[in-house]
């Protein structure tokens, strides 16, 4: 029997990649997305006419809408990718993060419980709710790597909102027996990532001759994961994971921010040399550090490897070049996204903002 998967936030960076992968695996997909600034239907233009794909515009906070989608489309799986994800935006104003990441997750869980109670039988037995979370809920780590049983120590309003959502997911499993799974992803990169995030921001600023702003001394360390590997890990967790468990989905590629930026520059200098012959490295500038900036993230993925037979396969050098190639060839996509960026004290393209994180 073909599974029907409801993906929330499916018009975004990671969500659209999950949808492509799910369709390739033969599933039917319903995509619920509010089409806020970071998402766009053009992220899925290649599957719009696919027989197994349905798009619905709306918010996960909308109780009636979510209830009706579950009733009308009868999904066996919900994958919740819908979230506000930009740390700097959460520092400016956390209200949207509370509304979407916490209240939206609550609504999905509540409506899921009502849904499986109404359908009963095999559908209720097969149902799974998967929450796409982040490594940031664990906080920062100096040595070693986080495992799934480590305590939560979120250090930004964004991370706190995601941690709160994870606690709700766990509570609905423990209290109501709702089959839930949580995945914690590391920093994700690849085509179609909104250009306020580190890699696409560095690419675009370099192409426009703007400063390449680096927080602090550039020594903060992130673990990088190619978006297709991340999507496959999420789907594997939904299909093979054990209810009540969580799984770390990490890339195993740890880089200081300044090292990553220099790698981007090396590729750009080769693929798209500046008109005056100078290196894009001349554009690097160091700016005041972000409040509460986590020093290092790292995930132990041994549980996912053993339980799900999943591991990242895209070499970072290949993934980074593919990503840069895509942005060079899709400047019209970036131009459309830039129209949606709202200026603010810590927001916007081309100013001193670096978001190293996923989604």
JSON list of C-alpha atoms in Angstrom, two decimals, residues 135-315:
[
{"chain": "A", "resi": 135, "resn": "UNK", "atom": "CA", "xyz": [21.22, 19.93, 17.13]},
{"chain": "A", "resi": 136, "resn": "UNK", "atom": "CA", "xyz": [20.86, 23.39, 18.68]},
{"chain": "A", "resi": 137, "resn": "UNK", "atom": "CA", "xyz": [18.50, 22.09, 21.38]},
{"chain": "A", "resi": 138, "resn": "UNK", "atom": "CA", "xyz": [21.53, 20.44, 23.02]},
{"chain": "A", "resi": 139, "resn": "UNK", "atom": "CA", "xyz": [23.41, 23.73, 23.27]},
{"chain": "A", "resi": 140, "resn": "UNK", "atom": "CA", "xyz": [27.14, 23.99, 22.70]},
{"chain": "A", "resi": 141, "resn": "UNK", "atom": "CA", "xyz": [29.78, 21.30, 23.20]},
{"chain": "A", "resi": 142, "resn": "UNK", "atom": "CA", "xyz": [33.55, 21.72, 23.43]},
{"chain": "A", "resi": 143, "resn": "UNK", "atom": "CA", "xyz": [34.67, 18.10, 23.04]},
{"chain": "A", "resi": 144, "resn": "UNK", "atom": "CA", "xyz": [33.05, 14.92, 21.81]},
{"chain": "A", "resi": 145, "resn": "UNK", "atom": "CA", "xyz": [29.59, 14.75, 20.26]},
{"chain": "A", "resi": 146, "resn": "UNK", "atom": "CA", "xyz": [26.02, 14.86, 21.48]},
{"chain": "A", "resi": 147, "resn": "UNK", "atom": "CA", "xyz": [24.06, 11.64, 21.85]},
{"chain": "A", "resi": 148, "resn": "UNK", "atom": "CA", "xyz": [20.27, 11.45, 21.91]},
{"chain": "A", "resi": 149, "resn": "UNK", "atom": "CA", "xyz": [20.09, 11.10, 25.71]},
{"chain": "A", "resi": 150, "resn": "UNK", "atom": "CA", "xyz": [22.07, 14.26, 26.43]},
{"chain": "A", "resi": 151, "resn": "UNK", "atom": "CA", "xyz": [20.14, 16.99, 28.27]},
{"chain": "A", "resi": 152, "resn": "UNK", "atom": "CA", "xyz": [18.70, 19.98, 26.43]},
{"chain": "A", "resi": 153, "resn": "UNK", "atom": "CA", "xyz": [20.47, 23.29, 26.99]},
{"chain": "A", "resi": 154, "resn": "UNK", "atom": "CA", "xyz": [19.16, 25.69, 24.33]},
{"chain": "A", "resi": 155, "resn": "UNK", "atom": "CA", "xyz": [20.92, 29.05, 24.20]},
{"chain": "A", "resi": 156, "resn": "UNK", "atom": "CA", "xyz": [18.79, 31.10, 21.78]},
{"chain": "A", "resi": 157, "resn": "UNK", "atom": "CA", "xyz": [15.06, 31.81, 21.60]},
{"chain": "A", "resi": 158, "resn": "UNK", "atom": "CA", "xyz": [14.97, 29.75, 18.39]},
{"chain": "A", "resi": 159, "resn": "UNK", "atom": "CA", "xyz": [16.62, 26.75, 20.02]},
{"chain": "A", "resi": 160, "resn": "UNK", "atom": "CA", "xyz": [14.39, 27.11, 23.08]},
{"chain": "A", "resi": 161, "resn": "UNK", "atom": "CA", "xyz": [11.28, 27.06, 20.91]},
{"chain": "A", "resi": 162, "resn": "UNK", "atom": "CA", "xyz": [12.46, 23.90, 19.17]},
{"chain": "A", "resi": 163, "resn": "UNK", "atom": "CA", "xyz": [13.33, 22.29, 22.51]},
{"chain": "A", "resi": 164, "resn": "UNK", "atom": "CA", "xyz": [9.86, 23.15, 23.81]},
{"chain": "A", "resi": 165, "resn": "UNK", "atom": "CA", "xyz": [8.30, 21.53, 20.75]},
{"chain": "A", "resi": 166, "resn": "UNK", "atom": "CA", "xyz": [10.39, 18.38, 21.29]},
{"chain": "A", "resi": 167, "resn": "UNK", "atom": "CA", "xyz": [9.16, 18.15, 24.87]},
{"chain": "A", "resi": 168, "resn": "UNK", "atom": "CA", "xyz": [5.56, 18.33, 23.65]},
{"chain": "A", "resi": 169, "resn": "UNK", "atom": "CA", "xyz": [6.26, 15.55, 21.16]},
{"chain": "A", "resi": 170, "resn": "UNK", "atom": "CA", "xyz": [7.73, 13.35, 23.89]},
{"chain": "A", "resi": 171, "resn": "UNK", "atom": "CA", "xyz": [4.80, 14.12, 26.20]},
{"chain": "A", "resi": 172, "resn": "UNK", "atom": "CA", "xyz": [2.25, 13.08, 23.57]},
{"chain": "A", "resi": 173, "resn": "UNK", "atom": "CA", "xyz": [4.05, 9.75, 23.21]},
{"chain": "A", "resi": 174, "resn": "UNK", "atom": "CA", "xyz": [4.34, 9.15, 26.94]},
{"chain": "A", "resi": 175, "resn": "UNK", "atom": "CA", "xyz": [0.90, 10.43, 27.95]},
{"chain": "A", "resi": 176, "resn": "UNK", "atom": "CA", "xyz": [-1.31, 9.48, 25.01]},
{"chain": "A", "resi": 177, "resn": "UNK", "atom": "CA", "xyz": [0.64, 6.75, 23.24]},
{"chain": "A", "resi": 178, "resn": "UNK", "atom": "CA", "xyz": [0.85, 8.77, 20.03]},
{"chain": "A", "resi": 179, "resn": "UNK", "atom": "CA", "xyz": [3.55, 7.23, 17.82]},
{"chain": "A", "resi": 180, "resn": "UNK", "atom": "CA", "xyz": [6.13, 10.02, 17.62]},
{"chain": "A", "resi": 181, "resn": "UNK", "atom": "CA", "xyz": [9.75, 10.22, 16.49]},
{"chain": "A", "resi": 182, "resn": "UNK", "atom": "CA", "xyz": [12.21, 13.12, 16.70]},
{"chain": "A", "resi": 183, "resn": "UNK", "atom": "CA", "xyz": [15.20, 13.73, 14.45]},
{"chain": "A", "resi": 184, "resn": "UNK", "atom": "CA", "xyz": [17.98, 16.16, 15.32]},
{"chain": "A", "resi": 185, "resn": "UNK", "atom": "CA", "xyz": [19.69, 17.49, 12.22]},
{"chain": "A", "resi": 186, "resn": "UNK", "atom": "CA", "xyz": [23.05, 19.18, 12.02]},
{"chain": "A", "resi": 187, "resn": "UNK", "atom": "CA", "xyz": [23.75, 22.25, 9.86]},
{"chain": "A", "resi": 188, "resn": "UNK", "atom": "CA", "xyz": [22.27, 21.52, 6.47]},
{"chain": "A", "resi": 189, "resn": "UNK", "atom": "CA", "xyz": [23.40, 22.98, 3.14]},
{"chain": "A", "resi": 190, "resn": "UNK", "atom": "CA", "xyz": [22.58, 22.59, -0.53]},
{"chain": "A", "resi": 191, "resn": "UNK", "atom": "CA", "xyz": [20.51, 24.11, -3.35]},
{"chain": "A", "resi": 192, "resn": "UNK", "atom": "CA", "xyz": [17.42, 26.20, -2.57]},
{"chain": "A", "resi": 193, "resn": "UNK", "atom": "CA", "xyz": [18.50, 27.29, 0.90]},
{"chain": "A", "resi": 194, "resn": "UNK", "atom": "CA", "xyz": [17.16, 30.74, 1.75]},
{"chain": "A", "resi": 195, "resn": "UNK", "atom": "CA", "xyz": [19.94, 33.30, 1.16]},
{"chain": "A", "resi": 196, "resn": "UNK", "atom": "CA", "xyz": [20.13, 34.61, 4.72]},
{"chain": "A", "resi": 197, "resn": "UNK", "atom": "CA", "xyz": [21.95, 31.40, 5.69]},
{"chain": "A", "resi": 198, "resn": "UNK", "atom": "CA", "xyz": [25.73, 31.27, 5.76]},
{"chain": "A", "resi": 199, "resn": "UNK", "atom": "CA", "xyz": [26.67, 29.44, 2.56]},
{"chain": "A", "resi": 200, "resn": "UNK", "atom": "CA", "xyz": [24.22, 31.14, 0.14]},
{"chain": "A", "resi": 201, "resn": "UNK", "atom": "CA", "xyz": [24.80, 34.51, 1.83]},
{"chain": "A", "resi": 202, "resn": "UNK", "atom": "CA", "xyz": [28.55, 34.25, 1.31]},
{"chain": "A", "resi": 203, "resn": "UNK", "atom": "CA", "xyz": [28.03, 33.23, -2.32]},
{"chain": "A", "resi": 204, "resn": "UNK", "atom": "CA", "xyz": [25.65, 36.07, -3.08]},
{"chain": "A", "resi": 205, "resn": "UNK", "atom": "CA", "xyz": [27.59, 38.76, -1.25]},
{"chain": "A", "resi": 206, "resn": "UNK", "atom": "CA", "xyz": [30.78, 37.72, -3.05]},
{"chain": "A", "resi": 207, "resn": "UNK", "atom": "CA", "xyz": [29.09, 37.86, -6.45]},
{"chain": "A", "resi": 208, "resn": "UNK", "atom": "CA", "xyz": [27.88, 41.39, -5.67]},
{"chain": "A", "resi": 209, "resn": "UNK", "atom": "CA", "xyz": [31.21, 42.58, -4.29]},
{"chain": "A", "resi": 210, "resn": "UNK", "atom": "CA", "xyz": [29.79, 43.04, -0.79]},
{"chain": "A", "resi": 211, "resn": "UNK", "atom": "CA", "xyz": [31.51, 42.31, 2.50]},
{"chain": "A", "resi": 212, "resn": "UNK", "atom": "CA", "xyz": [31.64, 38.71, 3.71]},
{"chain": "A", "resi": 213, "resn": "UNK", "atom": "CA", "xyz": [30.85, 39.23, 7.40]},
{"chain": "A", "resi": 214, "resn": "UNK", "atom": "CA", "xyz": [32.16, 36.69, 9.90]},
{"chain": "A", "resi": 215, "resn": "UNK", "atom": "CA", "xyz": [30.99, 36.66, 13.51]},
{"chain": "A", "resi": 216, "resn": "UNK", "atom": "CA", "xyz": [33.67, 37.07, 16.18]},
{"chain": "A", "resi": 217, "resn": "UNK", "atom": "CA", "xyz": [36.96, 35.43, 15.24]},
{"chain": "A", "resi": 218, "resn": "UNK", "atom": "CA", "xyz": [35.40, 32.92, 12.83]},
{"chain": "A", "resi": 219, "resn": "UNK", "atom": "CA", "xyz": [36.44, 29.95, 14.97]},
{"chain": "A", "resi": 220, "resn": "UNK", "atom": "CA", "xyz": [32.92, 28.68, 15.79]},
{"chain": "A", "resi": 221, "resn": "UNK", "atom": "CA", "xyz": [32.56, 25.09, 14.60]},
{"chain": "A", "resi": 222, "resn": "UNK", "atom": "CA", "xyz": [29.59, 23.55, 12.79]},
{"chain": "A", "resi": 223, "resn": "UNK", "atom": "CA", "xyz": [28.84, 20.02, 11.58]},
{"chain": "A", "resi": 224, "resn": "UNK", "atom": "CA", "xyz": [27.69, 20.13, 7.93]},
{"chain": "A", "resi": 225, "resn": "UNK", "atom": "CA", "xyz": [25.18, 17.80, 6.23]},
{"chain": "A", "resi": 226, "resn": "UNK", "atom": "CA", "xyz": [24.09, 17.80, 2.59]},
{"chain": "A", "resi": 227, "resn": "UNK", "atom": "CA", "xyz": [20.36, 18.37, 2.24]},
{"chain": "A", "resi": 228, "resn": "UNK", "atom": "CA", "xyz": [19.64, 15.18, 0.28]},
{"chain": "A", "resi": 229, "resn": "UNK", "atom": "CA", "xyz": [21.36, 13.09, 2.96]},
{"chain": "A", "resi": 230, "resn": "UNK", "atom": "CA", "xyz": [19.30, 14.90, 5.59]},
{"chain": "A", "resi": 231, "resn": "UNK", "atom": "CA", "xyz": [16.04, 14.25, 3.74]},
{"chain": "A", "resi": 232, "resn": "UNK", "atom": "CA", "xyz": [16.85, 10.56, 3.35]},
{"chain": "A", "resi": 233, "resn": "UNK", "atom": "CA", "xyz": [17.66, 10.30, 7.06]},
{"chain": "A", "resi": 234, "resn": "UNK", "atom": "CA", "xyz": [14.34, 11.88, 8.02]},
{"chain": "A", "resi": 235, "resn": "UNK", "atom": "CA", "xyz": [12.36, 9.54, 5.77]},
{"chain": "A", "resi": 236, "resn": "UNK", "atom": "CA", "xyz": [14.31, 6.53, 7.01]},
{"chain": "A", "resi": 237, "resn": "UNK", "atom": "CA", "xyz": [13.50, 7.53, 10.58]},
{"chain": "A", "resi": 238, "resn": "UNK", "atom": "CA", "xyz": [9.80, 7.85, 9.73]},
{"chain": "A", "resi": 239, "resn": "UNK", "atom": "CA", "xyz": [9.75, 4.43, 8.06]},
{"chain": "A", "resi": 240, "resn": "UNK", "atom": "CA", "xyz": [12.18, 2.42, 10.20]},
{"chain": "A", "resi": 241, "resn": "UNK", "atom": "CA", "xyz": [12.35, 4.31, 13.48]},
{"chain": "A", "resi": 242, "resn": "UNK", "atom": "CA", "xyz": [10.88, 3.17, 16.79]},
{"chain": "A", "resi": 243, "resn": "UNK", "atom": "CA", "xyz": [8.07, 5.31, 18.27]},
{"chain": "A", "resi": 244, "resn": "UNK", "atom": "CA", "xyz": [9.23, 7.31, 21.26]},
{"chain": "A", "resi": 245, "resn": "UNK", "atom": "CA", "xyz": [12.84, 7.42, 20.06]},
{"chain": "A", "resi": 246, "resn": "UNK", "atom": "CA", "xyz": [14.97, 10.25, 18.70]},
{"chain": "A", "resi": 247, "resn": "UNK", "atom": "CA", "xyz": [17.77, 10.03, 16.15]},
{"chain": "A", "resi": 248, "resn": "UNK", "atom": "CA", "xyz": [20.71, 12.31, 15.44]},
{"chain": "A", "resi": 249, "resn": "UNK", "atom": "CA", "xyz": [21.12, 13.00, 11.71]},
{"chain": "A", "resi": 250, "resn": "UNK", "atom": "CA", "xyz": [24.56, 14.58, 11.33]},
{"chain": "A", "resi": 251, "resn": "UNK", "atom": "CA", "xyz": [27.04, 15.10, 8.53]},
{"chain": "A", "resi": 252, "resn": "UNK", "atom": "CA", "xyz": [30.29, 14.39, 10.36]},
{"chain": "A", "resi": 253, "resn": "UNK", "atom": "CA", "xyz": [32.01, 17.31, 8.61]},
{"chain": "A", "resi": 254, "resn": "UNK", "atom": "CA", "xyz": [33.19, 19.76, 11.27]},
{"chain": "A", "resi": 255, "resn": "UNK", "atom": "CA", "xyz": [34.52, 23.09, 10.03]},
{"chain": "A", "resi": 256, "resn": "UNK", "atom": "CA", "xyz": [35.33, 26.44, 11.57]},
{"chain": "A", "resi": 257, "resn": "UNK", "atom": "CA", "xyz": [33.21, 29.13, 9.96]},
{"chain": "A", "resi": 258, "resn": "UNK", "atom": "CA", "xyz": [36.25, 30.91, 8.56]},
{"chain": "A", "resi": 259, "resn": "UNK", "atom": "CA", "xyz": [37.52, 27.65, 7.02]},
{"chain": "A", "resi": 260, "resn": "UNK", "atom": "CA", "xyz": [34.17, 27.10, 5.32]},
{"chain": "A", "resi": 261, "resn": "UNK", "atom": "CA", "xyz": [34.10, 30.65, 3.96]},
{"chain": "A", "resi": 262, "resn": "UNK", "atom": "CA", "xyz": [37.60, 30.23, 2.57]},
{"chain": "A", "resi": 263, "resn": "UNK", "atom": "CA", "xyz": [36.55, 27.00, 0.83]},
{"chain": "A", "resi": 264, "resn": "UNK", "atom": "CA", "xyz": [33.59, 28.83, -0.74]},
{"chain": "A", "resi": 265, "resn": "UNK", "atom": "CA", "xyz": [35.94, 31.58, -1.90]},
{"chain": "A", "resi": 266, "resn": "UNK", "atom": "CA", "xyz": [38.39, 29.11, -3.44]},
{"chain": "A", "resi": 267, "resn": "UNK", "atom": "CA", "xyz": [35.61, 27.60, -5.55]},
{"chain": "A", "resi": 268, "resn": "UNK", "atom": "CA", "xyz": [34.18, 30.99, -6.54]},
{"chain": "A", "resi": 269, "resn": "UNK", "atom": "CA", "xyz": [37.61, 32.33, -7.48]},
{"chain": "A", "resi": 270, "resn": "UNK", "atom": "CA", "xyz": [37.89, 29.41, -9.89]},
{"chain": "A", "resi": 271, "resn": "UNK", "atom": "CA", "xyz": [34.33, 29.25, -11.25]},
{"chain": "A", "resi": 272, "resn": "UNK", "atom": "CA", "xyz": [33.46, 32.95, -11.31]},
{"chain": "A", "resi": 273, "resn": "UNK", "atom": "CA", "xyz": [36.60, 35.12, -11.04]},
{"chain": "A", "resi": 274, "resn": "UNK", "atom": "CA", "xyz": [36.04, 38.76, -10.10]},
{"chain": "A", "resi": 275, "resn": "UNK", "atom": "CA", "xyz": [36.32, 41.25, -12.95]},
{"chain": "A", "resi": 276, "resn": "UNK", "atom": "CA", "xyz": [39.39, 42.98, -11.49]},
{"chain": "A", "resi": 277, "resn": "UNK", "atom": "CA", "xyz": [41.26, 39.72, -10.90]},
{"chain": "A", "resi": 278, "resn": "UNK", "atom": "CA", "xyz": [41.25, 40.03, -7.10]},
{"chain": "A", "resi": 279, "resn": "UNK", "atom": "CA", "xyz": [40.23, 37.21, -4.77]},
{"chain": "A", "resi": 280, "resn": "UNK", "atom": "CA", "xyz": [36.88, 37.30, -3.02]},
{"chain": "A", "resi": 281, "resn": "UNK", "atom": "CA", "xyz": [38.96, 36.74, 0.11]},
{"chain": "A", "resi": 282, "resn": "UNK", "atom": "CA", "xyz": [39.56, 40.50, 0.15]},
{"chain": "A", "resi": 283, "resn": "UNK", "atom": "CA", "xyz": [35.87, 40.93, 1.06]},
{"chain": "A", "resi": 284, "resn": "UNK", "atom": "CA", "xyz": [36.12, 39.07, 4.39]},
{"chain": "A", "resi": 285, "resn": "UNK", "atom": "CA", "xyz": [35.36, 41.24, 7.40]},
{"chain": "A", "resi": 286, "resn": "UNK", "atom": "CA", "xyz": [34.94, 40.36, 11.07]},
{"chain": "A", "resi": 287, "resn": "UNK", "atom": "CA", "xyz": [31.92, 41.71, 12.96]},
{"chain": "A", "resi": 288, "resn": "UNK", "atom": "CA", "xyz": [30.68, 41.76, 16.56]},
{"chain": "A", "resi": 289, "resn": "UNK", "atom": "CA", "xyz": [29.68, 38.31, 17.74]},
{"chain": "A", "resi": 290, "resn": "UNK", "atom": "CA", "xyz": [26.07, 37.19, 18.06]},
{"chain": "A", "resi": 291, "resn": "UNK", "atom": "CA", "xyz": [24.62, 37.22, 21.62]},
{"chain": "A", "resi": 292, "resn": "UNK", "atom": "CA", "xyz": [24.77, 33.75, 23.16]},
{"chain": "A", "resi": 293, "resn": "UNK", "atom": "CA", "xyz": [26.63, 32.36, 20.14]},
{"chain": "A", "resi": 294, "resn": "UNK", "atom": "CA", "xyz": [27.17, 28.59, 20.53]},
{"chain": "A", "resi": 295, "resn": "UNK", "atom": "CA", "xyz": [30.81, 27.68, 19.98]},
{"chain": "A", "resi": 296, "resn": "UNK", "atom": "CA", "xyz": [30.48, 24.17, 18.55]},
{"chain": "A", "resi": 297, "resn": "UNK", "atom": "CA", "xyz": [27.87, 21.61, 17.55]},
{"chain": "A", "resi": 298, "resn": "UNK", "atom": "CA", "xyz": [28.61, 17.93, 16.89]},
{"chain": "A", "resi": 299, "resn": "UNK", "atom": "CA", "xyz": [26.32, 14.91, 16.67]},
{"chain": "A", "resi": 300, "resn": "UNK", "atom": "CA", "xyz": [26.99, 11.23, 17.30]},
{"chain": "A", "resi": 301, "resn": "UNK", "atom": "CA", "xyz": [25.05, 9.43, 14.55]},
{"chain": "A", "resi": 302, "resn": "UNK", "atom": "CA", "xyz": [25.83, 5.86, 15.63]},
{"chain": "A", "resi": 303, "resn": "UNK", "atom": "CA", "xyz": [22.24, 5.23, 16.74]},
{"chain": "A", "resi": 304, "resn": "UNK", "atom": "CA", "xyz": [20.80, 6.27, 13.37]},
{"chain": "A", "resi": 305, "resn": "UNK", "atom": "CA", "xyz": [23.43, 4.23, 11.54]},
{"chain": "A", "resi": 306, "resn": "UNK", "atom": "CA", "xyz": [22.64, 1.10, 13.55]},
{"chain": "A", "resi": 307, "resn": "UNK", "atom": "CA", "xyz": [18.85, 1.40, 13.79]},
{"chain": "A", "resi": 308, "resn": "UNK", "atom": "CA", "xyz": [18.02, 2.98, 10.43]},
{"chain": "A", "resi": 309, "resn": "UNK", "atom": "CA", "xyz": [20.93, 1.80, 8.26]},
{"chain": "A", "resi": 310, "resn": "UNK", "atom": "CA", "xyz": [21.45, 5.47, 7.43]},
{"chain": "A", "resi": 311, "resn": "UNK", "atom": "CA", "xyz": [24.61, 7.49, 7.04]},
{"chain": "A", "resi": 312, "resn": "UNK", "atom": "CA", "xyz": [25.58, 10.55, 5.00]},
{"chain": "A", "resi": 313, "resn": "UNK", "atom": "CA", "xyz": [27.06, 9.68, 1.62]},
{"chain": "A", "resi": 314, "resn": "UNK", "atom": "CA", "xyz": [27.65, 13.00, -0.19]},
{"chain": "A", "resi": 315, "resn": "UNK", "atom": "CA", "xyz": [31.32, 14.06, 0.14]}
]
